XYZ file of C-alpha atoms in Angstrom:
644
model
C 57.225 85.159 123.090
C 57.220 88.772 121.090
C 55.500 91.810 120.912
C 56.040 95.267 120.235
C 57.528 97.830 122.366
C 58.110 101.768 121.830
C 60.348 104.045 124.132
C 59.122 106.161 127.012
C 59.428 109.550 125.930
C 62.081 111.298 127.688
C 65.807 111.261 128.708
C 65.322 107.390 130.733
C 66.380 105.207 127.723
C 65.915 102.420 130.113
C 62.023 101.867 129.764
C 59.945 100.802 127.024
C 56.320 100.513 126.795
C 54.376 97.634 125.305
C 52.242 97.886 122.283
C 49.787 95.334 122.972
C 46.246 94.956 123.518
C 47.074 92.440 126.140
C 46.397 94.928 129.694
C 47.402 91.718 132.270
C 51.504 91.189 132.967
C 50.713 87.600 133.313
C 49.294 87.133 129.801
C 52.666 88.398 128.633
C 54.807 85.819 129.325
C 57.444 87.718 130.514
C 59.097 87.864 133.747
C 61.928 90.057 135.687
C 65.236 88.357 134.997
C 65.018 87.392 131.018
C 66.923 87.854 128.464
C 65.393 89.779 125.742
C 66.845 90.808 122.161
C 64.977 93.924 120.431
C 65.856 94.449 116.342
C 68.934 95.573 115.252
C 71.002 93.407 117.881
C 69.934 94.946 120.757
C 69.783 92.895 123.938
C 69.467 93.853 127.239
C 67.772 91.635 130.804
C 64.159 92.821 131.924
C 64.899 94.428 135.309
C 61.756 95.354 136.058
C 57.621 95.140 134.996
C 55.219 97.687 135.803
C 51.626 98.778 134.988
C 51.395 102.681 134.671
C 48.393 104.736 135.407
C 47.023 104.843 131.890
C 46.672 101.593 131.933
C 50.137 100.140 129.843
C 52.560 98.141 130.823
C 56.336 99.330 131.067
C 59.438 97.172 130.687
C 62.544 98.424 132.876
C 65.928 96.890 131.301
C 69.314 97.251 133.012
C 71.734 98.799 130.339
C 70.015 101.675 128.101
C 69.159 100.582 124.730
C 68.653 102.668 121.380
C 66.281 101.447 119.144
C 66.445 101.276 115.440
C 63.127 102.008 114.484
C 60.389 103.681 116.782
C 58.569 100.561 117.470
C 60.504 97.425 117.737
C 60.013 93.676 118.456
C 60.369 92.257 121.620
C 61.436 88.376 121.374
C 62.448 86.772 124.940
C 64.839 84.239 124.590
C 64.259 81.370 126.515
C 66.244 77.997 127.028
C 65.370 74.627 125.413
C 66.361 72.474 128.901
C 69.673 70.977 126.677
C 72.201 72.734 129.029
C 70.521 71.336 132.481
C 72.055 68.128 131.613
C 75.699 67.795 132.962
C 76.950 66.464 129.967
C 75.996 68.887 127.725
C 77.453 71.490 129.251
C 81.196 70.380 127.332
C 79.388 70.383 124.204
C 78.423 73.571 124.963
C 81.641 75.104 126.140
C 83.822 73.858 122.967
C 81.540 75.226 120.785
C 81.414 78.256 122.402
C 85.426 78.242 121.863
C 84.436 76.993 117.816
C 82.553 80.363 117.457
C 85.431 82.675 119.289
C 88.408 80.858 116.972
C 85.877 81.285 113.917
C 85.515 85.146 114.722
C 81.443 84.837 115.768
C 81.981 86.282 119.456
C 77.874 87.507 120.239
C 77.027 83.232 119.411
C 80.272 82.713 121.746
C 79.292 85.369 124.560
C 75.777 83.912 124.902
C 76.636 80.315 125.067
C 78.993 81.071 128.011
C 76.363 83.631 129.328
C 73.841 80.335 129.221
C 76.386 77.854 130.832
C 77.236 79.662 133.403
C 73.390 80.567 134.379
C 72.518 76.889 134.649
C 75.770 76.624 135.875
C 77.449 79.219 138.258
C 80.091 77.314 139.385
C 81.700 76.887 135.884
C 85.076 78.231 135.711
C 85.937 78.255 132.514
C 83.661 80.485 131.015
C 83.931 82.557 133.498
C 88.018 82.781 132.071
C 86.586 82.608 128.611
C 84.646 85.554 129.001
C 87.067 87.359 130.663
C 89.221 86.839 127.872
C 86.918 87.887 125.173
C 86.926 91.391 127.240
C 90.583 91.777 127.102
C 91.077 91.245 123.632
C 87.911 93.563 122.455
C 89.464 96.249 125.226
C 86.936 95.997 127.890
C 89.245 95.908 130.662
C 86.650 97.037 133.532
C 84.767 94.038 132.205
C 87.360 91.680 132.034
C 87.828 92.626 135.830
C 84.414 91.447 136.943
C 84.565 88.293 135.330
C 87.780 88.046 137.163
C 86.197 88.426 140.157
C 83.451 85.855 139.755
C 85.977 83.021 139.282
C 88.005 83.860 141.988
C 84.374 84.128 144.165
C 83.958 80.613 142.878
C 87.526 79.403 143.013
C 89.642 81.349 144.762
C 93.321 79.403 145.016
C 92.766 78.221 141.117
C 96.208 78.589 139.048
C 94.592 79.830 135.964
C 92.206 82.410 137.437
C 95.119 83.668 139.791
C 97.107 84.146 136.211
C 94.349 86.118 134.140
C 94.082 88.381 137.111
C 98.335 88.885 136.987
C 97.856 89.766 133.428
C 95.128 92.387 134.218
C 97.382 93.932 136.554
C 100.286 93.969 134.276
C 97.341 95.054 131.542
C 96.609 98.237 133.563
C 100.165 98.330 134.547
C 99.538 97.836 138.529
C 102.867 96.275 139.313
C 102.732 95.385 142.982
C 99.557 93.521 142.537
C 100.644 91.639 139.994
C 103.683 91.068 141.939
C 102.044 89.500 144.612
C 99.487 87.523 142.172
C 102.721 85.941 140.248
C 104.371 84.909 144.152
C 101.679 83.304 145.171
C 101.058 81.201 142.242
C 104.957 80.372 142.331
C 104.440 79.340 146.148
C 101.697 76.953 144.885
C 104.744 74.856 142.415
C 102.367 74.123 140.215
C 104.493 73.152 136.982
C 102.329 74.498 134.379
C 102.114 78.108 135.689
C 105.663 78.140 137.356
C 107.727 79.316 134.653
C 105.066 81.483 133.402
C 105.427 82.855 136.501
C 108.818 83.602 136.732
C 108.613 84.703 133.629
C 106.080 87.598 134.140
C 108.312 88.596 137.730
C 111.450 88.580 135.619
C 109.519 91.515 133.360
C 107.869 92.906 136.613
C 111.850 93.619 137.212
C 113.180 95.032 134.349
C 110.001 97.249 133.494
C 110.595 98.799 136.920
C 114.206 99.789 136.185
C 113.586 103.218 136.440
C 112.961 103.049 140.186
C 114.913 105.122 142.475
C 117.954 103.672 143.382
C 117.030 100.093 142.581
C 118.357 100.126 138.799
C 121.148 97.593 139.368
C 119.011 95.775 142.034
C 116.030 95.186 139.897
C 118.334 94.103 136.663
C 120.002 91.327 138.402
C 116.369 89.741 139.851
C 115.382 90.008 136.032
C 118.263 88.542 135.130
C 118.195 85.754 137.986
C 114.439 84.798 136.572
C 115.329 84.592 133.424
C 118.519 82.062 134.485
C 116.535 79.659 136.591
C 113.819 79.414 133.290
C 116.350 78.451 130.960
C 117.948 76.472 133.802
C 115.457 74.214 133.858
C 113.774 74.717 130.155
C 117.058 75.412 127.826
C 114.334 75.776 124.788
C 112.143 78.535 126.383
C 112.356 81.232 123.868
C 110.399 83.573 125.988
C 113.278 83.384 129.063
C 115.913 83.815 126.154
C 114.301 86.551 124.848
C 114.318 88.239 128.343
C 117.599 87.790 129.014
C 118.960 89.472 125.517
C 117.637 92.203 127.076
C 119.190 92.528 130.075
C 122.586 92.267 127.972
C 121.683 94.861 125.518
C 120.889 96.952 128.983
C 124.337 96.072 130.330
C 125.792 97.444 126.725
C 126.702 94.510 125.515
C 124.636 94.411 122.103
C 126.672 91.974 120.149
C 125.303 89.310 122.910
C 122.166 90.650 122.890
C 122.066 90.588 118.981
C 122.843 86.838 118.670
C 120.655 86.254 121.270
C 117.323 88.114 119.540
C 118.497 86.315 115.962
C 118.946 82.960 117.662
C 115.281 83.354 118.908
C 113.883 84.421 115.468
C 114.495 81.137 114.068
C 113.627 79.058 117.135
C 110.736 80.353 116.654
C 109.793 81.069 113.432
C 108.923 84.843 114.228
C 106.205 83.822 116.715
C 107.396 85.695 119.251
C 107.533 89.491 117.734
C 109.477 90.998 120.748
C 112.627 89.865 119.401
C 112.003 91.878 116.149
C 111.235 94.714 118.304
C 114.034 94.132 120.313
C 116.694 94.024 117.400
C 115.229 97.299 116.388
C 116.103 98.548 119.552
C 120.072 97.076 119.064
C 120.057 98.449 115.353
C 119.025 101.697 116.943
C 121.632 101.849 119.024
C 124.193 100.795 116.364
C 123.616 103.668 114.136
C 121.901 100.967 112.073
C 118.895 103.304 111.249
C 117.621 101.478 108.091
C 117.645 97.970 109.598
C 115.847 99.237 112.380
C 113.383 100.866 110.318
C 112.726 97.126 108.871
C 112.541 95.445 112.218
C 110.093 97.631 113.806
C 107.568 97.835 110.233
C 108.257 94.041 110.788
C 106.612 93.697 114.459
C 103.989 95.890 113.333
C 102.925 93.373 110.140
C 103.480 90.597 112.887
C 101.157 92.328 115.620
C 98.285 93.358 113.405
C 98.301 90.056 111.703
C 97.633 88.488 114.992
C 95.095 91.040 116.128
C 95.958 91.130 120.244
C 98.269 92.814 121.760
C 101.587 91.746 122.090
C 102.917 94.235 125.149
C 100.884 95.131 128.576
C 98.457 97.913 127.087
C 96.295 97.523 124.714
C 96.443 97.403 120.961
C 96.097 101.074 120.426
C 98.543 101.781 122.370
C 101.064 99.139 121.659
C 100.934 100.541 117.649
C 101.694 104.240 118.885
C 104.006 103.528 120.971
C 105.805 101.288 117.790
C 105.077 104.158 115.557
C 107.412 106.556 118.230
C 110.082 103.711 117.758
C 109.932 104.628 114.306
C 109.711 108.335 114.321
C 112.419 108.386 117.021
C 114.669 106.186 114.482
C 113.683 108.959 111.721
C 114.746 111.813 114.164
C 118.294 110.051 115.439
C 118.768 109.678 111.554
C 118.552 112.890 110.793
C 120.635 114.436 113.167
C 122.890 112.178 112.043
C 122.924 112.970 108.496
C 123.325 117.056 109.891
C 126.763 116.277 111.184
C 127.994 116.288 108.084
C 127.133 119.933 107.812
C 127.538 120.369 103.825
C 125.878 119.190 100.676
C 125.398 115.613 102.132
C 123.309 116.882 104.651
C 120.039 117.333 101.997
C 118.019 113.739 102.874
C 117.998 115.501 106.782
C 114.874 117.564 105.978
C 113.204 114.428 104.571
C 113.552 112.592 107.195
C 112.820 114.932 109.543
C 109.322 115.354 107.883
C 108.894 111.154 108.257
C 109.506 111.546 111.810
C 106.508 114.219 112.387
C 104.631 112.255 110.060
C 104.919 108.879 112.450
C 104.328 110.804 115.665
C 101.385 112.243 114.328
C 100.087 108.833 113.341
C 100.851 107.566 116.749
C 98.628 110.637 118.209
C 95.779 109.529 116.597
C 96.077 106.292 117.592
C 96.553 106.926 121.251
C 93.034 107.484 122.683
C 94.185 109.748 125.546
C 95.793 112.964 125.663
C 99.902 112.086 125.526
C 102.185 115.399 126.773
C 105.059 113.284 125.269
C 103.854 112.686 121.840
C 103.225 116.603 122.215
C 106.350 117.550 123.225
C 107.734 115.090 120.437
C 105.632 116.741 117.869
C 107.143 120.472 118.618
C 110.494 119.508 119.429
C 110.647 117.341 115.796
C 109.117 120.978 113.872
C 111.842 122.760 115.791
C 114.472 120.895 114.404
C 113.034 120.434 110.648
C 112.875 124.015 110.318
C 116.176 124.748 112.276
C 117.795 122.028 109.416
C 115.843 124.337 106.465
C 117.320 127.619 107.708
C 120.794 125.886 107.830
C 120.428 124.874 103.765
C 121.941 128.196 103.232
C 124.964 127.615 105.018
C 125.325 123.881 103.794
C 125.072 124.775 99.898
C 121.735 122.982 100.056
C 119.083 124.833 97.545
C 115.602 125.252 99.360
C 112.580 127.311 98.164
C 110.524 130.193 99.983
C 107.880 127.563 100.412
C 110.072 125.378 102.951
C 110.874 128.524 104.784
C 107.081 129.071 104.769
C 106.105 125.791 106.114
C 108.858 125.208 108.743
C 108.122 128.579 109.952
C 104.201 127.155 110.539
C 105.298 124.783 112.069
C 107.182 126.987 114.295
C 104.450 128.993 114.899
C 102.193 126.480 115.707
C 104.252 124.684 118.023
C 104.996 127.745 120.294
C 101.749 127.975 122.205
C 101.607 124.059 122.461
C 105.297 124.664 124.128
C 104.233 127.517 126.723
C 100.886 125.768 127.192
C 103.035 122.922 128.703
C 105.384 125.277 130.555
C 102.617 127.275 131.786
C 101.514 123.681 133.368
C 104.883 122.972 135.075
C 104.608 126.557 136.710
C 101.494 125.527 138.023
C 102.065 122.524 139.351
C 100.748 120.219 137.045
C 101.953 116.704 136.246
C 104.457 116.938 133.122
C 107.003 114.530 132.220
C 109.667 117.206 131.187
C 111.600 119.305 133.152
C 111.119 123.516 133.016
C 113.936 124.198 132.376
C 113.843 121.885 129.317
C 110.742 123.312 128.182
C 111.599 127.141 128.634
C 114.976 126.575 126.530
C 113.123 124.837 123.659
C 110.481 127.889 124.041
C 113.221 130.438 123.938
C 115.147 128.513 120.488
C 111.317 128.453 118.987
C 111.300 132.208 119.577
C 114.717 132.882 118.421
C 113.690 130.607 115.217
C 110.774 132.619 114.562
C 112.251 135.899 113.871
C 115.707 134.611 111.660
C 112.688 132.745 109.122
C 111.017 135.508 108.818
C 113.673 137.488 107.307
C 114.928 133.963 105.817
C 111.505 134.077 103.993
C 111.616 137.628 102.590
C 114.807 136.459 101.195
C 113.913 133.581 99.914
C 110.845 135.532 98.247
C 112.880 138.097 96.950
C 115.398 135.922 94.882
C 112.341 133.913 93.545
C 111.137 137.360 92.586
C 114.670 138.277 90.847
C 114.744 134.775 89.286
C 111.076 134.858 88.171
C 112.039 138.130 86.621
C 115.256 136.524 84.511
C 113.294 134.039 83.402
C 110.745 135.865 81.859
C 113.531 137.736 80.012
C 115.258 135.431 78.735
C 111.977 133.480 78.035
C 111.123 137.116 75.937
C 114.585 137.250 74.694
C 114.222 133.242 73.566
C 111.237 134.216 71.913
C 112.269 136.627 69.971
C 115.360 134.783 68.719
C 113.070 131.890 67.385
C 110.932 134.751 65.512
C 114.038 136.380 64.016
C 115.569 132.441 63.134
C 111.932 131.885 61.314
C 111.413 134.972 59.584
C 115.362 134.436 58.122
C 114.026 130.615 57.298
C 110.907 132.240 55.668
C 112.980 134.616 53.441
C 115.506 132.262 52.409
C 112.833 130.039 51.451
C 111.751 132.186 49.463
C 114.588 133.249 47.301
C 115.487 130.134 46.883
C 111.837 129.562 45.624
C 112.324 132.535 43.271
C 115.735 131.408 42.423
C 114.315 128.127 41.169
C 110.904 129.394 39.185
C 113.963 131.457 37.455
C 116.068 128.406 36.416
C 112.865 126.602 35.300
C 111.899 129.770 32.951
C 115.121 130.020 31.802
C 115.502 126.477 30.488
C 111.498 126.640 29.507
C 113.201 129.987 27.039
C 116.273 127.641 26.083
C 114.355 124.516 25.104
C 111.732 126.899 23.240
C 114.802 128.338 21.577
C 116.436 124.859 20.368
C 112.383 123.719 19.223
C 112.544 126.890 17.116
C 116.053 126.068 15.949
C 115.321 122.653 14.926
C 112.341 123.500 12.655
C 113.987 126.311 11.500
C 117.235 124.371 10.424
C 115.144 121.137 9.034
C 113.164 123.806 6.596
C 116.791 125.488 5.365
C 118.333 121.853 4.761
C 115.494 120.589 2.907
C 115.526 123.884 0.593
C 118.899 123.751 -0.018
C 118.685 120.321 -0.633
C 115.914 120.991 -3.527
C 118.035 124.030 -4.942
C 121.662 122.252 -5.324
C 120.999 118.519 -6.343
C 122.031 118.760 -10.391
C 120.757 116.286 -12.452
C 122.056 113.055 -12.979
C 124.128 112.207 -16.642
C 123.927 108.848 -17.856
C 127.363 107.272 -16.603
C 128.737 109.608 -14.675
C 129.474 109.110 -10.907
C 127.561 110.283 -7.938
C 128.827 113.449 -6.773
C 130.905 112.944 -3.710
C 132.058 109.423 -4.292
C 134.213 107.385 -6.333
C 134.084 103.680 -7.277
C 136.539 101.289 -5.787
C 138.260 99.270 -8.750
C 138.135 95.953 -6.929
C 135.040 96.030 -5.573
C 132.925 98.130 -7.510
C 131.342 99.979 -4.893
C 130.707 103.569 -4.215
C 132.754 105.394 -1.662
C 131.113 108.885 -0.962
C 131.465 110.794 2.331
C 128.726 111.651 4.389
C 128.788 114.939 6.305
C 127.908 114.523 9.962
C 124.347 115.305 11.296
C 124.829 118.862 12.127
C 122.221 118.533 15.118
C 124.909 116.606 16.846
C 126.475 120.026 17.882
C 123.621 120.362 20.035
C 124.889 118.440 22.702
C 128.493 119.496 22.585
C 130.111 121.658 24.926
C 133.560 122.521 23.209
C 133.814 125.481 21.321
C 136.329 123.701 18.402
C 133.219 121.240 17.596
C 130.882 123.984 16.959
C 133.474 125.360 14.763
C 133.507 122.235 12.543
C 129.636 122.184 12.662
C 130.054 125.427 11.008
C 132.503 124.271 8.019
C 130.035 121.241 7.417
C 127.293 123.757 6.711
C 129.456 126.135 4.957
C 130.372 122.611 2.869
C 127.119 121.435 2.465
C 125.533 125.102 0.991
C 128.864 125.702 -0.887
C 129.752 128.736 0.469
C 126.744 131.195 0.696
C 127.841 134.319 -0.751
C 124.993 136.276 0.280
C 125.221 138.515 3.349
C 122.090 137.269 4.293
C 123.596 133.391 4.529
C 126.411 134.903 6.470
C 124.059 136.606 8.963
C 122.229 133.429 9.341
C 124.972 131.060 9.808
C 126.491 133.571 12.357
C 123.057 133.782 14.022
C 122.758 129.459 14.052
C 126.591 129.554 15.787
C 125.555 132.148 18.761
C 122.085 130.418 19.458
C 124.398 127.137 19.402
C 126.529 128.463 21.831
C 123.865 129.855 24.372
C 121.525 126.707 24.821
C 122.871 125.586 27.397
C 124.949 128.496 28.862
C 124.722 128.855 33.046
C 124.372 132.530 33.172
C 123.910 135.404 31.715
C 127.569 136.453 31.635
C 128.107 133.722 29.073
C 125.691 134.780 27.003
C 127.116 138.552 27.049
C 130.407 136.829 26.388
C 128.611 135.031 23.257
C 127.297 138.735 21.862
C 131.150 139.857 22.465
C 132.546 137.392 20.065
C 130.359 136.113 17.870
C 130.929 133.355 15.317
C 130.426 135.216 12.232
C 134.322 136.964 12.740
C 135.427 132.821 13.081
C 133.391 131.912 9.932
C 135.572 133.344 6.828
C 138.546 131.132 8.196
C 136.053 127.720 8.680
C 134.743 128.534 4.950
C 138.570 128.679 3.822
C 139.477 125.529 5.543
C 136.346 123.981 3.958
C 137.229 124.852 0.679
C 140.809 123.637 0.641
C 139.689 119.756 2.219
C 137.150 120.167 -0.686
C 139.990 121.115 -3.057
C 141.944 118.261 -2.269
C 139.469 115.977 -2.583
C 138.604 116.835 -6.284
C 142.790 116.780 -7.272
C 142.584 113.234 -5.476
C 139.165 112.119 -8.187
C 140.908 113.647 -10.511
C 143.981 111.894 -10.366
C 142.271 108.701 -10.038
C 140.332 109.478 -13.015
């Protein structure tokens, strides 16, 4: 059956009015008492029908409902008979528990919801249910499907134990107390060492009673005895009694204990990581109890439920104050040494606000602890930045800025809570607690404020240098590349000199050449004498044996080009002088000495050899080459002659 349905205009979101040209209830097919499911997932049970005075006919649910559209479907669901059979009714109940294990709890819900309306007296979905509304959160429900199965069976063991769990849930100690005797009265061997078990805690999470510290230990510890007793591998007795020993002091005991758990149980049970945080904690251990806790939370949000007695929320923040507790303890530690090696304490002290202010969103109701926490945690970070100074620890005007925030922002939280205490309200810490930590806050205030304007000022004075000796830096690199620029240049001058220079020199020795090729080949035309018929070649003479002419061949006078040494342009000189027998003309003298000074400048270096050149030139050396000439010629004719 389905039709449409709108909502009654006005503030009652519990009636809806049918769209339907249908005017009789009857021809509906709906009744007081179904189940009904409108779109978008919303169900609700028809709690009353009614015809109004315009003639339409409005639906009265039980729960308010929100629709998703302004006019929805109506379907009624109605049951298909399977369930009224007995035997069905196991069918239906394990795969109800298929669809919870899966993660489909709405399919699971409504087959328990079915069973138990064909079948009231059907305990275990009654526990099922109940279940379902402790994990999702739903405590108030989870305590009236509580109630139900104890209506229906009152002196069951496993009803009696979900309720001890809600009371230990909502933290009602007596009541559970008396729950967790009774069901050890009944000896029932299933629940009797769960039972124990859950007194033993009872015991030691009501140490802080009164005058009942050392009283309540030893039951704790006497429950956890007669478990193990009897059960030697409970892990879960073992567990309890490591801490009782790491409550008595003794932590090495405790320690083995917790470890020898761990790998009993493969990690299963996650209170022994916690609790080995706890005994690292208390060792100065900080890191490995920094592990152990970020361990139980992996473990507890892998599972999804709740490991402790509050809910999941809850059991995360108060883990996350483990931690930033663990952060704090650290960091106070670190301060002792009160020098250089002090530094990591303002980092850690910003972890441990950081954690408490995760665990403050996670707890859902207003905590005047985590407050407290909060202020007390900015009171010391900003007591450990104005300290730097003393410790040789560099810090900037922006940590004095932000520790005095926080300073200033945890003040009115602080009188806020005092201002509670004076009036009577309910506050876990003492006045006179919270008016010293008001009064330090106070007292903090003031010495960063003039900590800041100090801090401001020397970034001021250090901006300041920098931008000097930025200016002066700058200035420096100018000066080094305008000294780079000029010495680039003269040395590019300096070079386009040395290339013009040898560009003149090799011009010069081009001129020279042509100019000394044209005099040799006159000279050559104006003293060869004609030849007489049987006399020898001038120059030569004829070697008796073998008939051949010996003559001597000047050398090539461009070979003083090349040559360095003064004495060899000398001799370069007599050969010419030799080969033009002895020019008696000024004019051959003036050429000769100008051939001997372009000679000796081709390939001078500088200019102060070539001034040295015009000093002394070769024409004052010539006369005495000419004279040694002559005489080697001399001597040569005697030796013809003689021959002759």
């Amino acid at each position: 059956v389905s039709f449409l349905v709108k909502a009654v205009e006005g503030e009652d979101k519990t009636k809806l009015t049918v769209i339907s040209s249908r005017t009789d209830i009857d021809a509906l097919g709906v009744k007081v008492g179904d189940d009904i499911s409108l779109e978008g997932g919303v169900e609700a049970t028809i709690k009353d029908i009614s015809k109004g005075d315009d003639g339409a006919i409005h639906i009265t649910v039980k729960d308010a409902v929100e629709l998703a559209s302004p006019e929805s479907k109506l379907s009624v669901k109605r049951s298909n008979g399977r369930l009224e059979n007995p035997s069905s009714i196991s069918i239906a109940f394990n795969l109800a528990r298929l669809h919870e294990s899966s993660g489909r709890i709405v399919p699971a819900i409504e087959l328990h919801k079915a069973i138990l309306k064909q079948h009231p007296s059907y305990v275990n979905s009654y526990l099922r249910l109940a279940c379902i509304a402790r994990d999702c959160g739903s405590l108030k429900d989870c305590s009236e499907w509580l109630k139900n199965a104890v209506a229906v069976a009152p002196g069951n063991p496993e009803v009696l134990t979900l309720v001890g769990n809600l009371h230990l849930s909502l933290c009602d100690w007596a009541p559970a107390q008396n729950v967790f005797d009774q069901l050890l009265q009944q000896k029932v061997p299933k629940v009797e060492a769960y039972s124990m078990l859950s007194l033993g805690n009872i015991y030691f999470n009501n140490l802080n009673t009164p005058k009942k510290y050392s009283k309540h230990l030893q039951h704790a510890a006497d429950f956890y005895k007669r478990i193990l007793a009897k059960d030697k591998a409970n892990a879960y007795a073992a567990n309890g009694l490591g801490t009782v020993l790491a409550e008595k002091g003794q932590l090495f005991k405790a320690k083995e204990i917790f470890n020898r758990v761990r790998e009993v149980s493969g990690d299963t049970i996650s209170d022994s990581l916690l609790n080995l945080g706890h005994i690292y904690l208390a060792q100065k251990k900080h890191p490995e109890a920094l592990q152990m806790y970020q361990s139980y939370m992996n473990r507890t949000r892998s599972s999804g439920a709740q490991t402790t007695s509050k809910s999941q929320e809850d059991d995360e923040a108060e883990v996350l104050l483990y931690i930033a507790f663990a952060y704090f303890d650290w960091a106070r530690q670190t301060e002792l040494f009160n020098n250089a090696k002090a530094a990591p304490a303002d980092e850690r002290y910003q972890k441990c606000i950081e954690y408490i202010e995760k665990a403050m969103k996670k707890s859902k109701r207003e905590n005047v602890v985590l407050r407290y926490n909060w202020c007390l945690a900015k009171l010391q970070a900003a007591n450990c930045v104005l300290q730097k100074v003393n410790r040789n620890i560099r810090r900037t005007a922006q940590e004095v800025k932000n520790a005095l925030d926080g300073l200033e922002e945890s003040l009115p939280i602080l009188q806020t809570m005092l201002q509670w205490k004076e009036e009577g309200r309910k506050v876990q810490i003492s006045k006179a607690m919270l008016a010293g930590v008001v009064s330090q806050c106070k007292h903090n205030i003031d010495s960063a404020k003039s900590h800041l304007k100090e801090e401001m000022k020397k970034e001021q004075d250090a901006e300041t240098l920098r931008n000097f000796q930025r200016l002066e830096a700058e200035a420096n690199e100018k000066q080094r590349a305008l000294a780079a620029s000029l010495q680039k240049e003269k040395e590019a001058q300096e070079l386009e000199e040395s290339e013009q220079r040898a560009r003149r020199k090799m011009e010069r020795v081009t001129s020279l050449v042509d100019g000394w090729k044209q005099s040799e080949a006159a000279m050559k035309k104006e003293t060869t004498p004609k030849k007489k018929k049987g006399d020898a070649p001038p120059g030569g003479t004829v070697d008796d044996e073998t008939g051949y002419l010996e003559t001597e061949i000047p050398g090539n006078d461009n070979a003083a080009l090349f040559d360095d040494d003064s004495d060899s342009d000398d001799d370069d000189d007599g050969a010419a002088a030799k080969n033009t027998k002895k020019a008696d003309t000024p004019a051959a003298e003036e050429e000769s000495a100008q051939k001997g000074a372009d000679k000796k400048d081709l390939f001078g270096d500088s200019s102060s050899e070539e001034e040295e050149m015009e000093d002394d030139p070769p024409s004052k050396k010539r006369p005495k080459d000419n004279n040694d000439d002559n005489d080697e010629k001399d001597s040569k004719k005697r030796k013809v002659d003689d021959e002759d």
